[in-house]
């Protein structure tokens, strides 16, 4: 009996073992392959809350890493995490860069590259930008979304900057072919107010507010403005800014602006424009107009929204060493995996995947090396499901050029191609200003932070002045406030440090053999 | 009726019926009774537990639901306590900048804070009774004009109600809300509580609350009741939502198959219609199925019993068929079980009985043959004439004492010889043999020396009648042949461990080894049914057979050579007679 059953029992046991092995092995392998990295995204506005969608899944497939996302609840969230020593593996932030560049909080990239022998030759420009915030000459966080002035001259995409969406169909109806000056623009607003009473001539979002007009008035987007004598002053004390305030107050008093625009949230600000209740909308480049135009033509196919061609004398100077940096914290459970992930994200492959999707599936490259997106991507954008389906929000290492090219590629009709060319031509990055601001002493930083937190309120109060007297009173109140904050001390410091930073920057570029 | 009762009584005598009654009464009926009672109790207990458990689950859900509905009261209280908001709603700020500053610094954060009181709180609208600088263009969507308050219920003042579709509640034009909402309207007063400055509308997404409340395990159908209408709560994927397309105009009726539980939550109610754990119909069906299965098992059992008792019945009929006659062996199939053992024993018993009857008949035949042989041998005219002629000669010779003695001996010999007794004692056998030797001496005038030696307790041993005299006669007849010298016959009886041994030794001419071996073999194999008895040794065969019959097969005669010559015939008899022949009938 035993002789007859023993082989059968052995066979069954063998088959069971094989089945169990086959069932268990892939799972175990997957468990080993897929590593979890926790990431804190210090952007409360971040539109996605989890690492799902086509692009995140592809990132996981390629890198073997899945991200555990925590989006900041507010701008103090990161401070609380630092205070509680609860930082995750990676912190992705555009603010508190000085605070995060701290060896007690984060690993330096150099240390990890050396420790784990990772083959990553960090580009010199990114290294130089990162060193701007470094307290000890080591890199703690690499800034993404950087492109040099020269880079912008070699692309057809437009940089992220201020822009004014305007109703081309109404301009055409009024017979206006071009607007070259702020006075002409003002006249247009007044005519619109008169001829199209259902339209609010000018609305704006909370983030970019009057940046477009700052550019138009020659201020650019720098917080400090260089004067003819070589000194640097806070933009709110610049005559061009004061002229802009007066210009906007006149528009307000003429009924071309409404107080609600100051109170509206970013998601709500464009409501009037896209529902044909506003003539223009001050916001930014890179697809803002695309979505607004699509909304408008849903109402009436004759509606057309374009981005206004830069006015004569417009200045698009901006600071910029990049936008957000990724820091590998001392709490990181697996620093090597974090480092490998960031290395991949800063690679061309990583940048293209995180920003554009899967090559050959979601996009193909045209003869100029620009992406041409698939119908699926375009349909998801049209149906407002792009974020949910593809989730292109984990571009931790993407350059500004890749981002801009991707966004411009979504526009089937370049409604504002001329405007983009002009913006790109005038666009100028002054990294040494950023470096000077980053390395301000603490007393200067305190002054800067305090004025930065309240300048918008003063600006709104001045613009919303009911009459000329109120305007002057409110303007003086702001200037007195700036004096009271000892803005002159800050300006004196920057007047000295910015030229120094410029010199250092030039020296560094020379050393790195960069233009 | 009597015949029916008799028939039943007769049936009750049958083994099969008894088995069936045993199964019915002791197994099937108690099992059915037990299962019925036990299962019934289990079912009732399960129903109680189900009702308690589900009611508790629904109560908890209802509490969560009520809490969610009540928590928005906190939102109203929070807004009522905000001076900047009340100032704005009262139109108290002198300029747009002041109002904007208050809004940005205090009111907007307040709205954000209030909106996070509960995750289901989605809409928060303030219908102002007084104009303000902001909130006139929809960009600040929380602020509206009182004229936009179009709910029919608004006339009732503070109230709460259910709006089942986006058409029934306020939402922004570019929003695409779905699902039902619970609307609460309440008044906000000025800081000094002298006037109403706005009506607050708070909207709760019911589907969001349902996600938190459900899933409630246990299946069934859940309804949200409002003012007599019950909306099914359905699941689509992982999400629950209110099915406003298919409301029930009245409360569902409970049935035997369902359990209906209801809990109220503010103006709403939660109704849970869930299937009973095993409806009465299912229980009945299960019970019937169980009975059917047991009846099936009964049928199987009955068939098995029939199969099992079939051979018993046949055996019983075989025995009944035998009646009072001679039992016959059962020739049917014999099983390999205890009953087969009984049948085999029965068959062995019948064969033993047949053999015993045959042996008794044989013994009777042998006894009759011995008697006949004895009678014929004793009444042999030559024996009588010779004996009587000797007596006459003694008288002629005036040897009156010898004649008298001879007559006395002949008389005793004949008396014993013609006796029809079956049994005797060795002492009487010894005496009978001595009488025979005396008569023999008178007849043949030959010198015969005859001695009998015996142990003290040997004479009383019981034995078949006339077993020693033929042996002595055989010794004399064969021993004396061709002998001129006196012959000695010695009888020695002694008691051994397994019986009594009687050695009859003569010093005659003896016999060859072959003859002796043949004779001993004949004695070993001699039995009561030997039919081929030859003339020679017929007396020995008779004696040997009767000894075996009387004491058993281990006993009998055995011959050996005597020293220096002659033959020793050893007769081995038992100490007691075989029990089977005790009380045997004499003929």
mmCIF file of N, CA, C and O in Angstrom, chain B residues 133-184:
data_model
loop_
_atom_site.group_PDB
_atom_site.id
_atom_site.type_symbol
_atom_site.label_atom_id
_atom_site.label_comp_id
_atom_site.label_asym_id
_atom_site.label_seq_id
_atom_site.Cartn_x
_atom_site.Cartn_y
_atom_site.Cartn_z
ATOM 1 N N UNK B 133 -19.052 95.924 -0.772
ATOM 2 C CA UNK B 133 -18.222 96.223 -1.927
ATOM 3 C C UNK B 133 -17.848 94.965 -2.712
ATOM 4 O O UNK B 133 -17.688 95.013 -3.912
ATOM 5 N N UNK B 134 -17.641 93.902 -2.016
ATOM 6 C CA UNK B 134 -17.249 92.673 -2.710
ATOM 7 C C UNK B 134 -18.383 91.659 -2.633
ATOM 8 O O UNK B 134 -19.335 91.820 -1.869
ATOM 9 N N UNK B 135 -18.233 90.656 -3.442
ATOM 10 C CA UNK B 135 -19.246 89.612 -3.454
ATOM 11 C C UNK B 135 -20.388 89.911 -4.385
ATOM 12 O O UNK B 135 -21.493 89.392 -4.213
ATOM 13 N N UNK B 136 -20.148 90.745 -5.375
ATOM 14 C CA UNK B 136 -21.220 91.124 -6.290
ATOM 15 C C UNK B 136 -21.063 90.525 -7.681
ATOM 16 O O UNK B 136 -21.900 90.745 -8.535
ATOM 17 N N UNK B 137 -20.002 89.833 -7.874
ATOM 18 C CA UNK B 137 -19.772 89.339 -9.242
ATOM 19 C C UNK B 137 -19.530 87.833 -9.316
ATOM 20 O O UNK B 137 -19.099 87.329 -10.340
ATOM 21 N N UNK B 138 -19.746 87.163 -8.256
ATOM 22 C CA UNK B 138 -19.575 85.717 -8.272
ATOM 23 C C UNK B 138 -18.149 85.265 -8.046
ATOM 24 O O UNK B 138 -17.886 84.069 -7.918
ATOM 25 N N UNK B 139 -17.217 86.201 -8.015
ATOM 26 C CA UNK B 139 -15.836 85.788 -7.754
ATOM 27 C C UNK B 139 -15.662 85.350 -6.311
ATOM 28 O O UNK B 139 -14.850 84.479 -6.016
ATOM 29 N N UNK B 140 -16.382 85.992 -5.418
ATOM 30 C CA UNK B 140 -16.394 85.545 -4.026
ATOM 31 C C UNK B 140 -17.722 84.801 -3.852
ATOM 32 O O UNK B 140 -18.735 85.382 -3.498
ATOM 33 N N UNK B 141 -17.650 83.554 -4.157
ATOM 34 C CA UNK B 141 -18.907 82.832 -4.329
ATOM 35 C C UNK B 141 -19.649 82.596 -3.027
ATOM 36 O O UNK B 141 -20.814 82.208 -3.038
ATOM 37 N N UNK B 142 -18.988 82.813 -1.901
ATOM 38 C CA UNK B 142 -19.673 82.605 -0.627
ATOM 39 C C UNK B 142 -20.676 83.724 -0.337
ATOM 40 O O UNK B 142 -21.561 83.544 0.496
ATOM 41 N N UNK B 143 -20.491 84.846 -0.976
ATOM 42 C CA UNK B 143 -21.351 85.992 -0.697
ATOM 43 C C UNK B 143 -22.363 86.154 -1.830
ATOM 44 O O UNK B 143 -22.003 86.192 -2.994
ATOM 45 N N UNK B 144 -23.626 86.273 -1.445
ATOM 46 C CA UNK B 144 -24.683 86.400 -2.451
ATOM 47 C C UNK B 144 -25.675 87.459 -1.958
ATOM 48 O O UNK B 144 -25.712 87.797 -0.765
ATOM 49 N N UNK B 145 -26.495 87.907 -2.874
ATOM 50 C CA UNK B 145 -27.582 88.801 -2.484
ATOM 51 C C UNK B 145 -28.747 87.989 -1.947
ATOM 52 O O UNK B 145 -28.961 86.849 -2.346
ATOM 53 N N UNK B 146 -29.498 88.637 -1.080
ATOM 54 C CA UNK B 146 -30.648 87.956 -0.482
ATOM 55 C C UNK B 146 -31.648 87.547 -1.558
ATOM 56 O O UNK B 146 -32.353 86.547 -1.411
ATOM 57 N N UNK B 147 -31.667 88.325 -2.613
ATOM 58 C CA UNK B 147 -32.621 88.012 -3.686
ATOM 59 C C UNK B 147 -32.327 86.665 -4.340
ATOM 60 O O UNK B 147 -33.187 86.093 -5.015
ATOM 61 N N UNK B 148 -31.113 86.192 -4.157
ATOM 62 C CA UNK B 148 -30.759 84.901 -4.744
ATOM 63 C C UNK B 148 -31.210 83.714 -3.898
ATOM 64 O O UNK B 148 -31.008 82.558 -4.293
ATOM 65 N N UNK B 149 -31.772 84.024 -2.752
ATOM 66 C CA UNK B 149 -32.257 82.939 -1.878
ATOM 67 C C UNK B 149 -33.629 82.507 -2.385
ATOM 68 O O UNK B 149 -34.650 83.135 -2.086
ATOM 69 N N UNK B 150 -33.643 81.443 -3.134
ATOM 70 C CA UNK B 150 -34.883 81.073 -3.830
ATOM 71 C C UNK B 150 -35.495 79.774 -3.316
ATOM 72 O O UNK B 150 -36.418 79.253 -3.913
ATOM 73 N N UNK B 151 -34.987 79.248 -2.227
ATOM 74 C CA UNK B 151 -35.570 78.002 -1.714
ATOM 75 C C UNK B 151 -36.995 78.262 -1.205
ATOM 76 O O UNK B 151 -37.220 79.219 -0.469
ATOM 77 N N UNK B 152 -37.923 77.429 -1.558
ATOM 78 C CA UNK B 152 -39.292 77.599 -1.017
ATOM 79 C C UNK B 152 -39.299 77.540 0.506
ATOM 80 O O UNK B 152 -40.090 78.231 1.154
ATOM 81 N N UNK B 153 -38.394 76.756 1.065
ATOM 82 C CA UNK B 153 -38.382 76.613 2.514
ATOM 83 C C UNK B 153 -37.843 77.867 3.209
ATOM 84 O O UNK B 153 -37.911 77.963 4.426
ATOM 85 N N UNK B 154 -37.254 78.771 2.442
ATOM 86 C CA UNK B 154 -36.613 79.933 3.063
ATOM 87 C C UNK B 154 -37.634 80.765 3.849
ATOM 88 O O UNK B 154 -37.284 81.415 4.844
ATOM 89 N N UNK B 155 -38.877 80.737 3.423
ATOM 90 C CA UNK B 155 -39.897 81.519 4.118
ATOM 91 C C UNK B 155 -40.138 81.015 5.533
ATOM 92 O O UNK B 155 -40.669 81.740 6.387
ATOM 93 N N UNK B 156 -39.734 79.800 5.782
ATOM 94 C CA UNK B 156 -39.965 79.235 7.119
ATOM 95 C C UNK B 156 -38.933 79.716 8.130
ATOM 96 O O UNK B 156 -39.030 79.395 9.307
ATOM 97 N N UNK B 157 -37.939 80.437 7.675
ATOM 98 C CA UNK B 157 -36.872 80.833 8.590
ATOM 99 C C UNK B 157 -35.854 79.720 8.709
ATOM 100 O O UNK B 157 -35.569 79.023 7.745
ATOM 101 N N UNK B 158 -35.316 79.541 9.901
ATOM 102 C CA UNK B 158 -34.319 78.486 10.084
ATOM 103 C C UNK B 158 -34.959 77.129 9.794
ATOM 104 O O UNK B 158 -35.992 76.788 10.373
ATOM 105 N N UNK B 159 -34.329 76.388 8.937
ATOM 106 C CA UNK B 159 -34.907 75.095 8.569
ATOM 107 C C UNK B 159 -33.826 74.209 7.970
ATOM 108 O O UNK B 159 -32.708 74.663 7.715
ATOM 109 N N UNK B 160 -34.158 72.964 7.786
ATOM 110 C CA UNK B 160 -33.246 72.021 7.132
ATOM 111 C C UNK B 160 -34.082 71.115 6.263
ATOM 112 O O UNK B 160 -35.206 70.750 6.628
ATOM 113 N N UNK B 161 -33.538 70.742 5.139
ATOM 114 C CA UNK B 161 -34.303 69.918 4.212
ATOM 115 C C UNK B 161 -33.362 69.191 3.270
ATOM 116 O O UNK B 161 -32.157 69.472 3.228
ATOM 117 N N UNK B 162 -33.956 68.295 2.527
ATOM 118 C CA UNK B 162 -33.173 67.481 1.604
ATOM 119 C C UNK B 162 -33.382 67.992 0.182
ATOM 120 O O UNK B 162 -34.520 68.189 -0.255
ATOM 121 N N UNK B 163 -32.292 68.215 -0.516
ATOM 122 C CA UNK B 163 -32.360 68.566 -1.939
ATOM 123 C C UNK B 163 -31.702 67.422 -2.696
ATOM 124 O O UNK B 163 -30.514 67.153 -2.510
ATOM 125 N N UNK B 164 -32.475 66.745 -3.507
ATOM 126 C CA UNK B 164 -31.998 65.483 -4.066
ATOM 127 C C UNK B 164 -31.229 65.653 -5.358
ATOM 128 O O UNK B 164 -30.533 64.735 -5.782
ATOM 129 N N UNK B 165 -31.334 66.782 -5.999
ATOM 130 C CA UNK B 165 -30.630 66.941 -7.281
ATOM 131 C C UNK B 165 -30.026 68.330 -7.356
ATOM 132 O O UNK B 165 -30.472 69.251 -6.666
ATOM 133 N N UNK B 166 -28.997 68.519 -8.191
ATOM 134 C CA UNK B 166 -28.352 69.835 -8.305
ATOM 135 C C UNK B 166 -29.328 70.938 -8.677
ATOM 136 O O UNK B 166 -29.089 72.105 -8.363
ATOM 137 N N UNK B 167 -30.429 70.592 -9.345
ATOM 138 C CA UNK B 167 -31.397 71.628 -9.693
ATOM 139 C C UNK B 167 -32.090 72.190 -8.471
ATOM 140 O O UNK B 167 -32.682 73.271 -8.512
ATOM 141 N N UNK B 168 -32.024 71.456 -7.385
ATOM 142 C CA UNK B 168 -32.757 71.880 -6.197
ATOM 143 C C UNK B 168 -31.880 72.613 -5.192
ATOM 144 O O UNK B 168 -32.359 72.969 -4.125
ATOM 145 N N UNK B 169 -30.588 72.743 -5.476
ATOM 146 C CA UNK B 169 -29.759 73.498 -4.537
ATOM 147 C C UNK B 169 -28.811 74.413 -5.299
ATOM 148 O O UNK B 169 -28.552 74.235 -6.483
ATOM 149 N N UNK B 170 -28.287 75.374 -4.580
ATOM 150 C CA UNK B 170 -27.438 76.394 -5.189
ATOM 151 C C UNK B 170 -26.055 75.806 -5.476
ATOM 152 O O UNK B 170 -25.492 75.084 -4.661
ATOM 153 N N UNK B 171 -25.540 76.141 -6.624
ATOM 154 C CA UNK B 171 -24.165 75.765 -6.941
ATOM 155 C C UNK B 171 -23.678 76.699 -8.022
ATOM 156 O O UNK B 171 -24.473 77.338 -8.730
ATOM 157 N N UNK B 172 -22.372 76.787 -8.150
ATOM 158 C CA UNK B 172 -21.808 77.690 -9.145
ATOM 159 C C UNK B 172 -22.052 77.148 -10.547
ATOM 160 O O UNK B 172 -22.086 75.932 -10.751
ATOM 161 N N UNK B 173 -22.168 78.056 -11.474
ATOM 162 C CA UNK B 173 -22.561 77.657 -12.828
ATOM 163 C C UNK B 173 -21.522 76.735 -13.457
ATOM 164 O O UNK B 173 -21.863 75.835 -14.224
ATOM 165 N N UNK B 174 -20.248 76.983 -13.141
ATOM 166 C CA UNK B 174 -19.226 76.150 -13.778
ATOM 167 C C UNK B 174 -18.910 74.902 -12.976
ATOM 168 O O UNK B 174 -18.030 74.136 -13.340
ATOM 169 N N UNK B 175 -19.584 74.744 -11.901
ATOM 170 C CA UNK B 175 -19.430 73.497 -11.152
ATOM 171 C C UNK B 175 -20.368 72.448 -11.735
ATOM 172 O O UNK B 175 -21.367 72.774 -12.364
ATOM 173 N N UNK B 176 -20.025 71.229 -11.485
ATOM 174 C CA UNK B 176 -20.870 70.145 -11.974
ATOM 175 C C UNK B 176 -21.155 69.202 -10.809
ATOM 176 O O UNK B 176 -20.674 68.074 -10.772
ATOM 177 N N UNK B 177 -21.922 69.709 -9.863
ATOM 178 C CA UNK B 177 -22.157 68.893 -8.670
ATOM 179 C C UNK B 177 -23.074 67.717 -8.977
ATOM 180 O O UNK B 177 -23.857 67.750 -9.931
ATOM 181 N N UNK B 178 -22.948 66.714 -8.181
ATOM 182 C CA UNK B 178 -23.812 65.535 -8.314
ATOM 183 C C UNK B 178 -24.290 65.139 -6.926
ATOM 184 O O UNK B 178 -23.692 65.515 -5.918
ATOM 185 N N UNK B 179 -25.319 64.368 -6.907
ATOM 186 C CA UNK B 179 -25.778 63.795 -5.654
ATOM 187 C C UNK B 179 -26.679 64.728 -4.863
ATOM 188 O O UNK B 179 -26.846 65.908 -5.185
ATOM 189 N N UNK B 180 -27.265 64.134 -3.851
ATOM 190 C CA UNK B 180 -28.202 64.876 -3.010
ATOM 191 C C UNK B 180 -27.450 65.638 -1.929
ATOM 192 O O UNK B 180 -26.332 65.288 -1.556
ATOM 193 N N UNK B 181 -28.078 66.679 -1.431
ATOM 194 C CA UNK B 181 -27.455 67.471 -0.370
ATOM 195 C C UNK B 181 -28.491 67.771 0.708
ATOM 196 O O UNK B 181 -29.687 67.885 0.443
ATOM 197 N N UNK B 182 -27.933 67.865 1.874
ATOM 198 C CA UNK B 182 -28.754 68.253 3.023
ATOM 199 C C UNK B 182 -28.523 69.746 3.232
ATOM 200 O O UNK B 182 -27.390 70.177 3.425
ATOM 201 N N UNK B 183 -29.569 70.510 3.163
ATOM 202 C CA UNK B 183 -29.470 71.968 3.212
ATOM 203 C C UNK B 183 -29.951 72.455 4.578
ATOM 204 O O UNK B 183 -31.002 72.023 5.055
ATOM 205 N N UNK B 184 -29.179 73.322 5.151
ATOM 206 C CA UNK B 184 -29.633 73.970 6.391
ATOM 207 C C UNK B 184 -29.566 75.472 6.189
ATOM 208 O O UNK B 184 -28.534 76.012 5.773
#
